[in-house]
PDB file of C-alpha atoms in Angstrom:
ATOM      1  CA  MET A   1      55.052 -33.169 -59.825  1.00 51.00           C
ATOM      2  CA  ASN A   2      51.838 -31.998 -61.377  1.00 59.00           C
ATOM      3  CA  THR A   3      49.218 -34.687 -60.859  1.00 63.00           C
ATOM      4  CA  ILE A   4      45.708 -34.452 -59.466  1.00 60.00           C
ATOM      5  CA  HIS A   5      46.688 -35.473 -55.930  1.00 57.00           C
ATOM      6  CA  ASP A   6      49.524 -32.936 -55.834  1.00 57.00           C
ATOM      7  CA  LEU A   7      47.540 -29.701 -55.666  1.00 56.00           C
ATOM      8  CA  GLY A   8      48.903 -28.255 -52.445  1.00 53.00           C
ATOM      9  CA  GLY A   9      49.884 -24.628 -52.942  1.00 52.00           C
ATOM     10  CA  MET A  10      48.443 -24.324 -56.451  1.00 58.00           C
ATOM     11  CA  ASP A  11      46.228 -21.306 -57.149  1.00 60.00           C
ATOM     12  CA  GLY A  12      42.564 -22.051 -56.571  1.00 61.00           C
ATOM     13  CA  PHE A  13      43.138 -25.244 -54.616  1.00 57.00           C
ATOM     14  CA  THR A  14      43.635 -24.034 -51.085  1.00 54.00           C
ATOM     15  CA  LEU A  15      41.794 -25.706 -48.228  1.00 53.00           C
ATOM     16  CA  LYS A  16      39.185 -23.622 -46.440  1.00 57.00           C
ATOM     17  CA  GLU A  17      39.541 -25.755 -43.348  1.00 61.00           C
ATOM     18  CA  ARG A  18      42.422 -28.084 -42.618  1.00 55.00           C
ATOM     19  CA  ASP A  19      41.060 -31.631 -42.434  1.00 57.00           C
ATOM     20  CA  GLN A  20      43.451 -34.050 -40.779  1.00 62.00           C
ATOM     21  CA  GLY A  21      41.059 -36.943 -41.225  1.00 56.00           C
ATOM     22  CA  PHE A  22      40.301 -37.124 -37.493  1.00 63.00           C
ATOM     23  CA  PRO A  23      38.116 -37.243 -35.556  1.00 75.00           C
ATOM     24  CA  LEU A  24      35.868 -39.639 -37.395  1.00 80.00           C
ATOM     25  CA  LYS A  25      32.711 -37.549 -37.344  1.00 81.00           C
ATOM     26  CA  GLU A  26      30.262 -39.762 -39.231  1.00 87.00           C
ATOM     27  CA  GLN A  27      29.415 -43.447 -38.795  1.00 90.00           C
ATOM     28  CA  TRP A  28      30.332 -44.215 -42.420  1.00 89.00           C
ATOM     29  CA  GLU A  29      33.820 -42.814 -41.754  1.00 88.00           C
ATOM     30  CA  ARG A  30      34.220 -45.091 -38.732  1.00 87.00           C
ATOM     31  CA  ASP A  31      33.031 -48.047 -40.828  1.00 89.00           C
ATOM     32  CA  ILE A  32      35.648 -47.307 -43.501  1.00 87.00           C
ATOM     33  CA  TRP A  33      38.322 -46.934 -40.809  1.00 85.00           C
ATOM     34  CA  GLY A  34      37.362 -50.371 -39.453  1.00 86.00           C
ATOM     35  CA  LEU A  35      37.533 -51.865 -42.938  1.00 83.00           C
ATOM     36  CA  ALA A  36      40.937 -50.259 -43.449  1.00 83.00           C
ATOM     37  CA  LEU A  37      42.240 -51.775 -40.208  1.00 82.00           C
ATOM     38  CA  SER A  38      40.983 -55.232 -41.119  1.00 80.00           C
ATOM     39  CA  LEU A  39      42.521 -55.005 -44.595  1.00 78.00           C
ATOM     40  CA  TRP A  40      45.785 -53.772 -43.116  1.00 77.00           C
ATOM     41  CA  ALA A  41      45.815 -56.694 -40.660  1.00 74.00           C
ATOM     42  CA  SER A  42      45.231 -59.139 -43.527  1.00 70.00           C
ATOM     43  CA  ARG A  43      47.935 -57.470 -45.638  1.00 70.00           C
ATOM     44  CA  SER A  44      45.333 -56.614 -48.294  1.00 66.00           C
ATOM     45  CA  TRP A  45      45.583 -52.874 -47.687  1.00 68.00           C
ATOM     46  CA  PRO A  46      45.657 -50.746 -50.856  1.00 68.00           C
ATOM     47  CA  SER A  47      48.593 -48.399 -51.196  1.00 74.00           C
ATOM     48  CA  ARG A  48      48.566 -44.612 -51.480  1.00 80.00           C
ATOM     49  CA  ALA A  49      49.126 -45.173 -55.196  1.00 82.00           C
ATOM     50  CA  ASP A  50      45.698 -46.852 -55.370  1.00 82.00           C
ATOM     51  CA  ILE A  51      44.122 -43.620 -54.123  1.00 86.00           C
ATOM     52  CA  GLU A  52      46.215 -41.567 -56.544  1.00 86.00           C
ATOM     53  CA  ARG A  53      44.940 -43.693 -59.448  1.00 86.00           C
ATOM     54  CA  LEU A  54      41.376 -42.502 -58.883  1.00 88.00           C
ATOM     55  CA  PRO A  55      40.067 -40.496 -61.839  1.00 88.00           C
ATOM     56  CA  PRO A  56      40.643 -36.751 -61.287  1.00 87.00           C
ATOM     57  CA  GLU A  57      36.917 -35.941 -61.391  1.00 87.00           C
ATOM     58  CA  LEU A  58      36.327 -38.386 -58.511  1.00 87.00           C
ATOM     59  CA  TYR A  59      39.434 -37.428 -56.560  1.00 87.00           C
ATOM     60  CA  LEU A  60      38.497 -33.737 -56.466  1.00 88.00           C
ATOM     61  CA  ARG A  61      34.914 -34.186 -55.299  1.00 89.00           C
ATOM     62  CA  MET A  62      35.244 -37.099 -52.878  1.00 89.00           C
ATOM     63  CA  PRO A  63      35.569 -36.657 -49.119  1.00 88.00           C
ATOM     64  CA  TYR A  64      38.777 -37.985 -47.578  1.00 85.00           C
ATOM     65  CA  TYR A  65      37.452 -41.343 -46.391  1.00 87.00           C
ATOM     66  CA  ALA A  66      35.385 -41.873 -49.543  1.00 91.00           C
ATOM     67  CA  LYS A  67      38.715 -41.965 -51.401  1.00 90.00           C
ATOM     68  CA  TRP A  68      39.856 -44.669 -48.996  1.00 88.00           C
ATOM     69  CA  LEU A  69      36.692 -46.693 -49.615  1.00 90.00           C
ATOM     70  CA  GLN A  70      36.897 -46.379 -53.395  1.00 91.00           C
ATOM     71  CA  SER A  71      40.558 -47.424 -53.433  1.00 88.00           C
ATOM     72  CA  GLN A  72      39.797 -50.348 -51.090  1.00 87.00           C
ATOM     73  CA  GLU A  73      36.971 -51.527 -53.338  1.00 88.00           C
ATOM     74  CA  ASN A  74      39.164 -51.242 -56.443  1.00 87.00           C
ATOM     75  CA  SER A  75      41.985 -53.116 -54.735  1.00 83.00           C
ATOM     76  CA  LEU A  76      39.728 -55.959 -53.562  1.00 82.00           C
ATOM     77  CA  VAL A  77      38.188 -56.326 -57.034  1.00 85.00           C
ATOM     78  CA  ASN A  78      41.588 -56.208 -58.766  1.00 83.00           C
ATOM     79  CA  ARG A  79      42.898 -58.921 -56.442  1.00 80.00           C
ATOM     80  CA  GLY A  80      39.903 -61.139 -57.194  1.00 80.00           C
ATOM     81  CA  LEU A  81      38.691 -61.156 -53.596  1.00 77.00           C
ATOM     82  CA  VAL A  82      35.268 -59.691 -54.413  1.00 80.00           C
ATOM     83  CA  THR A  83      33.321 -58.818 -57.572  1.00 85.00           C
ATOM     84  CA  ARG A  84      31.691 -55.514 -58.537  1.00 89.00           C
ATOM     85  CA  GLU A  85      28.359 -57.365 -58.481  1.00 89.00           C
ATOM     86  CA  GLU A  86      28.931 -58.400 -54.865  1.00 87.00           C
ATOM     87  CA  LEU A  87      29.786 -54.827 -53.909  1.00 87.00           C
ATOM     88  CA  ALA A  88      26.649 -53.559 -55.663  1.00 89.00           C
ATOM     89  CA  ASN A  89      24.462 -56.036 -53.749  1.00 87.00           C
ATOM     90  CA  PRO A  90      25.589 -55.943 -50.107  1.00 77.00           C
ATOM     91  CA  ASN A  91      22.576 -57.976 -48.950  1.00 83.00           C
ATOM     92  CA  GLY A  92      23.139 -60.746 -51.462  1.00 78.00           C
ATOM     93  CA  PRO A  93      25.209 -63.879 -51.001  1.00 75.00           C
ATOM     94  CA  LEU A  94      28.989 -63.645 -51.207  1.00 69.00           C
ATOM     95  CA  GLU A  95      30.984 -66.341 -52.904  1.00 70.00           C
ATOM     96  CA  ILE A  96      34.182 -67.648 -51.394  1.00 66.00           C
ATOM     97  CA  HIS A  97      36.814 -66.754 -53.944  1.00 64.00           C
ATOM     98  CA  GLU A  98      39.642 -69.239 -54.034  1.00 65.00           C
ATOM     99  CA  LYS A  99      42.903 -67.315 -53.953  1.00 63.00           C
ATOM    100  CA  ALA A 100      46.259 -68.943 -53.401  1.00 49.00           C
ATOM    101  CA  GLY A 101      47.567 -68.236 -49.932  1.00 59.00           C
ATOM    102  CA  ILE A 102      44.459 -66.477 -48.635  1.00 64.00           C
ATOM    103  CA  LYS A 103      42.429 -68.303 -46.014  1.00 69.00           C
ATOM    104  CA  PRO A 104      39.472 -66.633 -44.303  1.00 68.00           C
ATOM    105  CA  ALA A 105      40.041 -66.098 -40.601  1.00 71.00           C
ATOM    106  CA  LYS A 106      37.653 -67.692 -38.149  1.00 76.00           C
ATOM    107  CA  PRO A 107      35.542 -65.109 -36.294  1.00 77.00           C
ATOM    108  CA  GLU A 108      36.998 -66.066 -32.920  1.00 83.00           C
ATOM    109  CA  ALA A 109      40.529 -65.572 -34.288  1.00 80.00           C
ATOM    110  CA  VAL A 110      39.616 -62.056 -35.430  1.00 74.00           C
ATOM    111  CA  VAL A 111      38.213 -61.198 -32.002  1.00 77.00           C
ATOM    112  CA  GLU A 112      41.336 -62.585 -30.331  1.00 82.00           C
ATOM    113  CA  TYR A 113      43.615 -60.627 -32.688  1.00 74.00           C
ATOM    114  CA  PHE A 114      41.978 -57.306 -31.833  1.00 74.00           C
ATOM    115  CA  THR A 115      41.509 -57.907 -28.106  1.00 79.00           C
ATOM    116  CA  THR A 116      44.846 -59.359 -27.013  1.00 74.00           C
TER     117      THR A 116
END
């Protein structure tokens, strides 16, 4: 294999410090982790292949959890669950996108899911 995400052991691509992805040091990392858990619970979680499809110039310069966020955004847009415009305007209104088989969970159901 010789793709951008397969650089382990190649000359010039050694890690200075081994980053296992934990602990979540910054708030934005914790936010992305929370988003990942909610997407996983809704079965809308992007696969590892979604991360590997990132353009090489992004993949090489992005922090670990930024790759997660970018792949999650791409996956949600590709599935028609959100638009790029909605992602670019987080304070603006969100439309409810009608997708077969996907029903938004009620807030109390989400709380119950994560607390029981």
